[in-house]
CSV table of C-alpha atoms in Angstrom, one decimal:
chain,number,residue,atom,x,y,z
Q,4,MET,CA,-4.4,25.1,-49.3
Q,5,SER,CA,-7.6,24.6,-47.3
Q,6,ASN,CA,-7.6,20.9,-47.9
Q,7,SER,CA,-4.4,20.3,-46.0
Q,8,GLU,CA,-5.5,22.7,-43.3
Q,9,ASP,CA,-8.7,20.7,-42.8
Q,10,ASN,CA,-6.5,17.6,-42.7
Q,11,LYS,CA,-4.3,19.1,-40.1
Q,12,SER,CA,-7.1,20.1,-37.8
Q,13,SER,CA,-8.7,16.7,-38.0
Q,14,HIS,CA,-5.3,15.2,-37.4
Q,15,ASP,CA,-5.0,17.3,-34.4
Q,16,GLN,CA,-8.4,16.3,-33.2
Q,17,LEU,CA,-7.5,12.7,-33.7
Q,18,SER,CA,-4.2,13.0,-31.9
Q,19,SER,CA,-5.9,14.7,-28.9
Q,20,GLN,CA,-8.5,12.0,-28.9
Q,21,VAL,CA,-5.9,9.2,-28.9
Q,22,PHE,CA,-4.0,10.9,-26.3
Q,23,LEU,CA,-6.9,11.3,-24.0
Q,24,ASP,CA,-7.7,7.7,-24.6
Q,25,LEU,CA,-4.3,6.6,-23.5
Q,26,VAL,CA,-4.4,8.8,-20.4
Q,27,ASP,CA,-7.9,7.4,-19.5
Q,28,SER,CA,-6.5,3.9,-19.7
Q,29,VAL,CA,-3.7,4.7,-17.3
Q,30,ILE,CA,-6.1,6.4,-15.0
Q,31,ALA,CA,-8.3,3.3,-15.0
Q,32,ASP,CA,-5.4,1.1,-14.2
Q,33,VAL,CA,-4.4,3.3,-11.3
Q,34,ALA,CA,-8.0,3.3,-9.9
Q,35,SER,CA,-8.2,-0.5,-10.3
Q,36,GLU,CA,-5.0,-1.0,-8.5
Q,37,CYS,CA,-5.9,1.4,-5.6
Q,38,HIS,CA,-9.4,-0.3,-5.4
Q,39,ARG,CA,-7.8,-3.7,-5.0
Q,40,ILE,CA,-5.4,-2.6,-2.4
Q,41,ALA,CA,-8.2,-0.8,-0.4
Q,42,ARG,CA,-10.6,-3.8,-0.6
Q,43,LEU,CA,-8.0,-6.4,0.3
Q,44,GLY,CA,-6.8,-4.3,3.2
Q,45,LEU,CA,-3.2,-4.3,1.9
Q,46,ASP,CA,-2.8,-0.6,2.8
Q,47,LYS,CA,-1.3,-0.6,6.3
Q,48,ASP,CA,-2.1,3.1,6.9
Q,49,LEU,CA,-5.7,2.7,6.2
Q,50,GLU,CA,-5.9,-0.3,8.7
Q,51,VAL,CA,-4.3,1.8,11.4
Q,52,VAL,CA,-6.9,4.6,10.9
Q,53,GLU,CA,-9.7,2.1,10.9
Q,54,GLU,CA,-8.5,0.3,14.0
Q,55,GLU,CA,-8.0,3.6,15.9
Q,56,LEU,CA,-11.4,4.8,14.9
Q,57,ARG,CA,-13.0,1.5,16.0
Q,58,LEU,CA,-11.2,1.6,19.4
Q,59,SER,CA,-12.1,5.3,20.0
Q,60,VAL,CA,-15.8,4.6,19.2
Q,61,GLU,CA,-15.7,1.6,21.6
Q,62,ALA,CA,-14.1,3.5,24.4
Q,63,ARG,CA,-16.6,6.4,24.0
Q,64,ALA,CA,-19.5,4.1,24.1
Q,65,LYS,CA,-18.2,2.4,27.2
Q,66,VAL,CA,-17.9,5.7,29.0
Q,67,ALA,CA,-21.3,7.0,27.8
Q,68,ASP,CA,-23.1,3.8,28.7
Q,69,PRO,CA,-25.1,4.6,32.0
Q,70,SER,CA,-25.8,1.0,32.7
Q,71,ASN,CA,-22.1,0.4,33.1
Q,72,ASN,CA,-21.3,0.6,36.9
Q,73,LEU,CA,-18.1,2.5,36.6
Q,74,GLU,CA,-17.1,2.4,40.2
Q,75,THR,CA,-17.4,-1.2,40.9
Q,76,ASN,CA,-16.4,-2.4,37.5
Q,77,THR,CA,-13.5,-4.7,38.3
Q,78,LYS,CA,-12.4,-5.5,34.8
Q,79,TYR,CA,-12.1,-2.1,33.4
Q,80,VAL,CA,-10.6,0.5,35.6
Q,81,VAL,CA,-12.0,4.0,35.0
Q,82,ASP,CA,-9.8,7.0,35.9
Q,83,ILE,CA,-11.0,10.5,36.9
Q,84,PHE,CA,-11.2,11.6,33.4
Q,85,GLY,CA,-13.6,8.9,32.6
Q,86,GLN,CA,-11.2,6.9,30.4
Q,87,SER,CA,-11.4,3.2,30.6
Q,88,HIS,CA,-8.2,1.1,30.5
Q,89,PRO,CA,-8.7,-2.4,29.2
Q,90,PRO,CA,-6.5,-5.1,31.0
Q,91,VAL,CA,-4.7,-5.9,27.7
Q,92,ALA,CA,-3.1,-2.9,26.2
Q,93,THR,CA,-4.8,-2.4,22.9
Q,94,GLU,CA,-2.6,0.3,21.3
Q,95,VAL,CA,-1.2,-0.6,18.0
Q,96,PHE,CA,2.4,0.3,17.0
Q,97,ASN,CA,5.2,-0.8,14.7
Q,98,CYS,CA,7.6,-3.5,15.8
Q,99,MET,CA,11.2,-2.0,15.6
Q,100,ASN,CA,12.5,-5.4,14.5
Q,101,CYS,CA,10.3,-6.5,11.6
Q,102,GLY,CA,8.2,-3.3,11.0
Q,103,ARG,CA,4.8,-5.0,11.4
Q,104,GLN,CA,2.0,-3.5,13.3
Q,105,ILE,CA,1.6,-5.2,16.6
Q,106,VAL,CA,-1.0,-4.8,19.4
Q,107,ALA,CA,0.9,-3.7,22.5
Q,108,GLY,CA,-0.6,-6.4,24.8
Q,109,ARG,CA,0.7,-9.1,22.5
Q,110,PHE,CA,4.2,-7.5,21.9
Q,111,ALA,CA,6.3,-9.7,24.1
Q,112,PRO,CA,5.1,-13.0,22.6
Q,113,HIS,CA,5.6,-11.5,19.1
Q,114,LEU,CA,9.1,-10.4,19.9
Q,115,GLU,CA,10.1,-13.9,21.0
Q,116,ARG,CA,9.1,-15.3,17.7
Q,117,CYS,CA,10.4,-12.2,15.8
Q,118,MET,CA,13.9,-12.2,17.3
Q,119,GLY,CA,14.2,-15.9,17.5
Q,120,LYS,CA,14.6,-16.1,21.3
Q,121,GLY,CA,12.0,-18.7,22.1
Q,122,ARG,CA,12.8,-22.4,22.1
Q,123,LYS,CA,10.6,-23.2,19.2
Q,124,ALA,CA,11.6,-20.2,17.0
Q,125,ARG,CA,15.3,-21.0,17.5
Q,126,ALA,CA,14.8,-24.7,16.7
Q,127,LYS,CA,12.9,-23.8,13.5
Q,128,ALA,CA,15.8,-21.4,12.4
Q,129,THR,CA,18.6,-24.0,12.9
Q,130,ARG,CA,16.6,-26.9,11.3
Q,131,SER,CA,16.4,-25.0,8.0
Q,132,THR,CA,20.1,-24.9,7.5
Q,133,THR,CA,22.6,-27.8,7.4
Q,134,ALA,CA,24.4,-28.7,10.6
Q,135,SER,CA,28.0,-27.7,9.4
Q,136,GLN,CA,26.7,-24.3,8.3
Q,137,ASN,CA,25.4,-23.8,11.8
Q,138,ARG,CA,28.7,-24.8,13.4
Q,139,ASN,CA,30.5,-22.3,11.2
Q,140,SER,CA,28.2,-19.4,11.9
Q,141,ARG,CA,28.5,-20.2,15.6
Q,142,ARG,CA,32.3,-19.9,15.5
Q,143,ASN,CA,32.3,-16.8,13.4
Q,144,THR,CA,29.6,-14.5,14.6
Q,145,SER,CA,30.3,-12.7,17.9
Q,146,ASP,CA,27.2,-10.7,18.3
Q,147,ASN,CA,24.7,-13.5,18.7
Q,148,GLN,CA,25.9,-14.8,22.0
Q,149,LEU,CA,23.0,-17.3,22.5
Q,150,SER,CA,24.0,-19.4,19.5
Q,151,SER,CA,27.6,-19.5,20.4
Q,152,ALA,CA,26.8,-21.3,23.8
Q,153,PRO,CA,26.3,-25.1,23.7
Q,154,PRO,CA,22.6,-26.1,23.6
Q,155,GLY,CA,22.6,-27.6,27.1
Q,156,PHE,CA,23.7,-24.2,28.6
Q,157,GLU,CA,20.4,-22.6,27.7
Q,158,GLU,CA,18.3,-25.4,29.2
Q,159,ASN,CA,20.2,-25.0,32.5
Q,160,VAL,CA,19.8,-21.3,32.5
Q,161,LYS,CA,16.0,-21.8,32.0
Q,162,ARG,CA,15.7,-24.2,34.8
Q,163,ALA,CA,17.5,-22.0,37.3
B,19,MET,CA,-7.8,0.9,-36.4
B,20,VAL,CA,-4.3,1.1,-37.9
B,21,LEU,CA,-3.0,2.4,-34.7
B,22,VAL,CA,-3.8,-0.8,-32.8
B,23,GLU,CA,-3.0,-3.2,-35.6
B,24,SER,CA,0.5,-1.9,-36.2
B,25,GLY,CA,1.3,-2.3,-32.5
B,26,GLU,CA,1.9,1.4,-32.2
B,27,LYS,CA,-0.7,1.8,-29.6
B,28,GLU,CA,1.0,-0.7,-27.4
B,29,ASN,CA,4.2,1.3,-27.7
B,30,LEU,CA,2.4,4.5,-27.0
B,31,MET,CA,0.8,3.0,-23.9
B,32,GLU,CA,4.1,1.8,-22.5
B,33,LEU,CA,5.6,5.3,-23.2
B,34,VAL,CA,2.7,7.1,-21.5
B,35,ARG,CA,3.0,4.8,-18.5
B,36,ASP,CA,6.7,5.3,-18.2
B,37,ARG,CA,6.5,9.1,-18.4
B,38,LEU,CA,3.7,9.4,-16.0
B,39,VAL,CA,5.4,7.2,-13.4
B,40,GLU,CA,8.7,9.1,-13.8
B,41,SER,CA,7.1,12.5,-13.3
B,42,GLY,CA,5.3,11.4,-10.1
B,43,TRP,CA,1.9,11.7,-11.7
B,44,LYS,CA,0.9,8.2,-10.8
B,45,ASP,CA,1.9,8.7,-7.1
B,46,GLU,CA,-0.3,11.8,-7.0
B,47,MET,CA,-3.2,9.8,-8.4
B,48,ARG,CA,-2.7,7.0,-5.9
B,49,ILE,CA,-2.6,9.6,-3.1
B,50,ALA,CA,-5.9,11.0,-4.4
B,51,CYS,CA,-7.4,7.6,-4.4
B,52,ARG,CA,-6.3,6.8,-0.9
B,53,GLU,CA,-7.8,10.1,0.3
B,54,HIS,CA,-11.1,9.2,-1.2
B,55,VAL,CA,-11.0,5.7,0.2
B,56,LYS,CA,-10.3,7.1,3.6
B,57,LYS,CA,-13.4,9.3,3.4
B,58,LYS,CA,-15.7,6.7,2.0
B,59,GLY,CA,-14.4,3.8,4.0
B,60,ARG,CA,-12.6,1.0,2.1
B,61,LYS,CA,-15.5,-1.4,2.1
B,62,ASP,CA,-17.9,0.8,0.1
B,63,VAL,CA,-15.6,2.2,-2.6
B,64,THR,CA,-16.0,1.0,-6.2
B,65,VAL,CA,-13.6,1.1,-9.2
B,66,ASP,CA,-16.0,3.3,-11.2
B,67,GLU,CA,-16.2,5.7,-8.3
B,68,LEU,CA,-12.5,6.0,-8.0
B,69,ILE,CA,-12.2,6.5,-11.8
B,70,ARG,CA,-14.9,9.2,-11.7
B,71,VAL,CA,-13.2,11.0,-8.9
B,72,ILE,CA,-9.6,11.0,-10.2
B,73,THR,CA,-10.2,11.5,-14.0
B,74,PRO,CA,-10.6,15.2,-14.1
B,75,LYS,CA,-7.6,15.8,-11.9
B,76,GLY,CA,-5.7,13.1,-13.8
B,77,ARG,CA,-6.3,14.6,-17.2
B,78,ALA,CA,-5.5,18.1,-16.0
B,79,SER,CA,-2.3,17.3,-14.2
B,80,VAL,CA,-0.4,15.5,-17.0
B,81,PRO,CA,2.8,17.4,-17.3
B,82,ASP,CA,3.0,19.6,-20.5
B,83,ALA,CA,6.3,18.0,-21.6
B,84,VAL,CA,4.7,14.6,-21.5
B,85,LYS,CA,1.7,15.7,-23.3
B,86,GLU,CA,3.7,17.4,-26.0
B,87,GLU,CA,5.9,14.4,-26.5
B,88,LEU,CA,2.9,12.1,-26.9
B,89,LEU,CA,1.0,14.3,-29.1
B,90,ASN,CA,4.0,14.7,-31.4
B,91,ARG,CA,4.5,11.0,-31.7
B,92,ILE,CA,0.9,10.4,-32.4
B,93,GLN,CA,0.7,13.0,-35.1
B,94,LYS,CA,3.9,11.6,-36.7
B,95,PHE,CA,2.3,8.3,-36.8
B,96,ILE,CA,-0.9,9.5,-38.2
B,97,GLN,CA,0.8,11.4,-41.0
B,98,SER,CA,2.9,8.5,-41.9
B,99,ALA,CA,-0.1,6.2,-41.9
B,100,ALA,CA,-2.1,8.6,-44.1
B,101,LEU,CA,0.5,8.5,-46.8
């Protein structure tokens, strides 16, 4: 009967419309999420790309600048290829311990905190657990040799 | 509309989302967004722009199985609501 056929085709149309509506909603969600991540700078990869672009633009400007006396420039040594080397290494890479992106020139201080080697970093770690837990862990763990030595030992080593 | 009032739309939304995530469609869309953001620079990009950019691809790349499942379910609902 033609009536039910009409019904069916309008149903189909309606279903398609509803379906597209649903898909559009999900698309809007995804776009909104990505927009937020992009604007807040939460995407690590994007930051690396931007940082590299910025550094390369800076380096190029420095080389192209004629007023920059390349030969007697004491701060930035320029090699025969015309590349300038800033005194603090500006390359960015991933710390193998925590996975964060670190500027090479600041890697040593970062590692101190990251691995708990520095005086302040270690004190912070021990303060947050109870004293008895600490004593137990010192007896049991064999890999972290620093923590198994008595506190006075480290001070002596530092003074030496 | 009856679809919204009965709560069926919520169910359908959840179903669509689940299926699209499972099939990797959402990941593809996010990659497409990132590509556009990289081109435009992340400070200039707007939500509307992103929607505009990924909608054609998004609509076209919904897996057939997902589309079928959804359409069937919607049609069933419409028919039962029309009775």
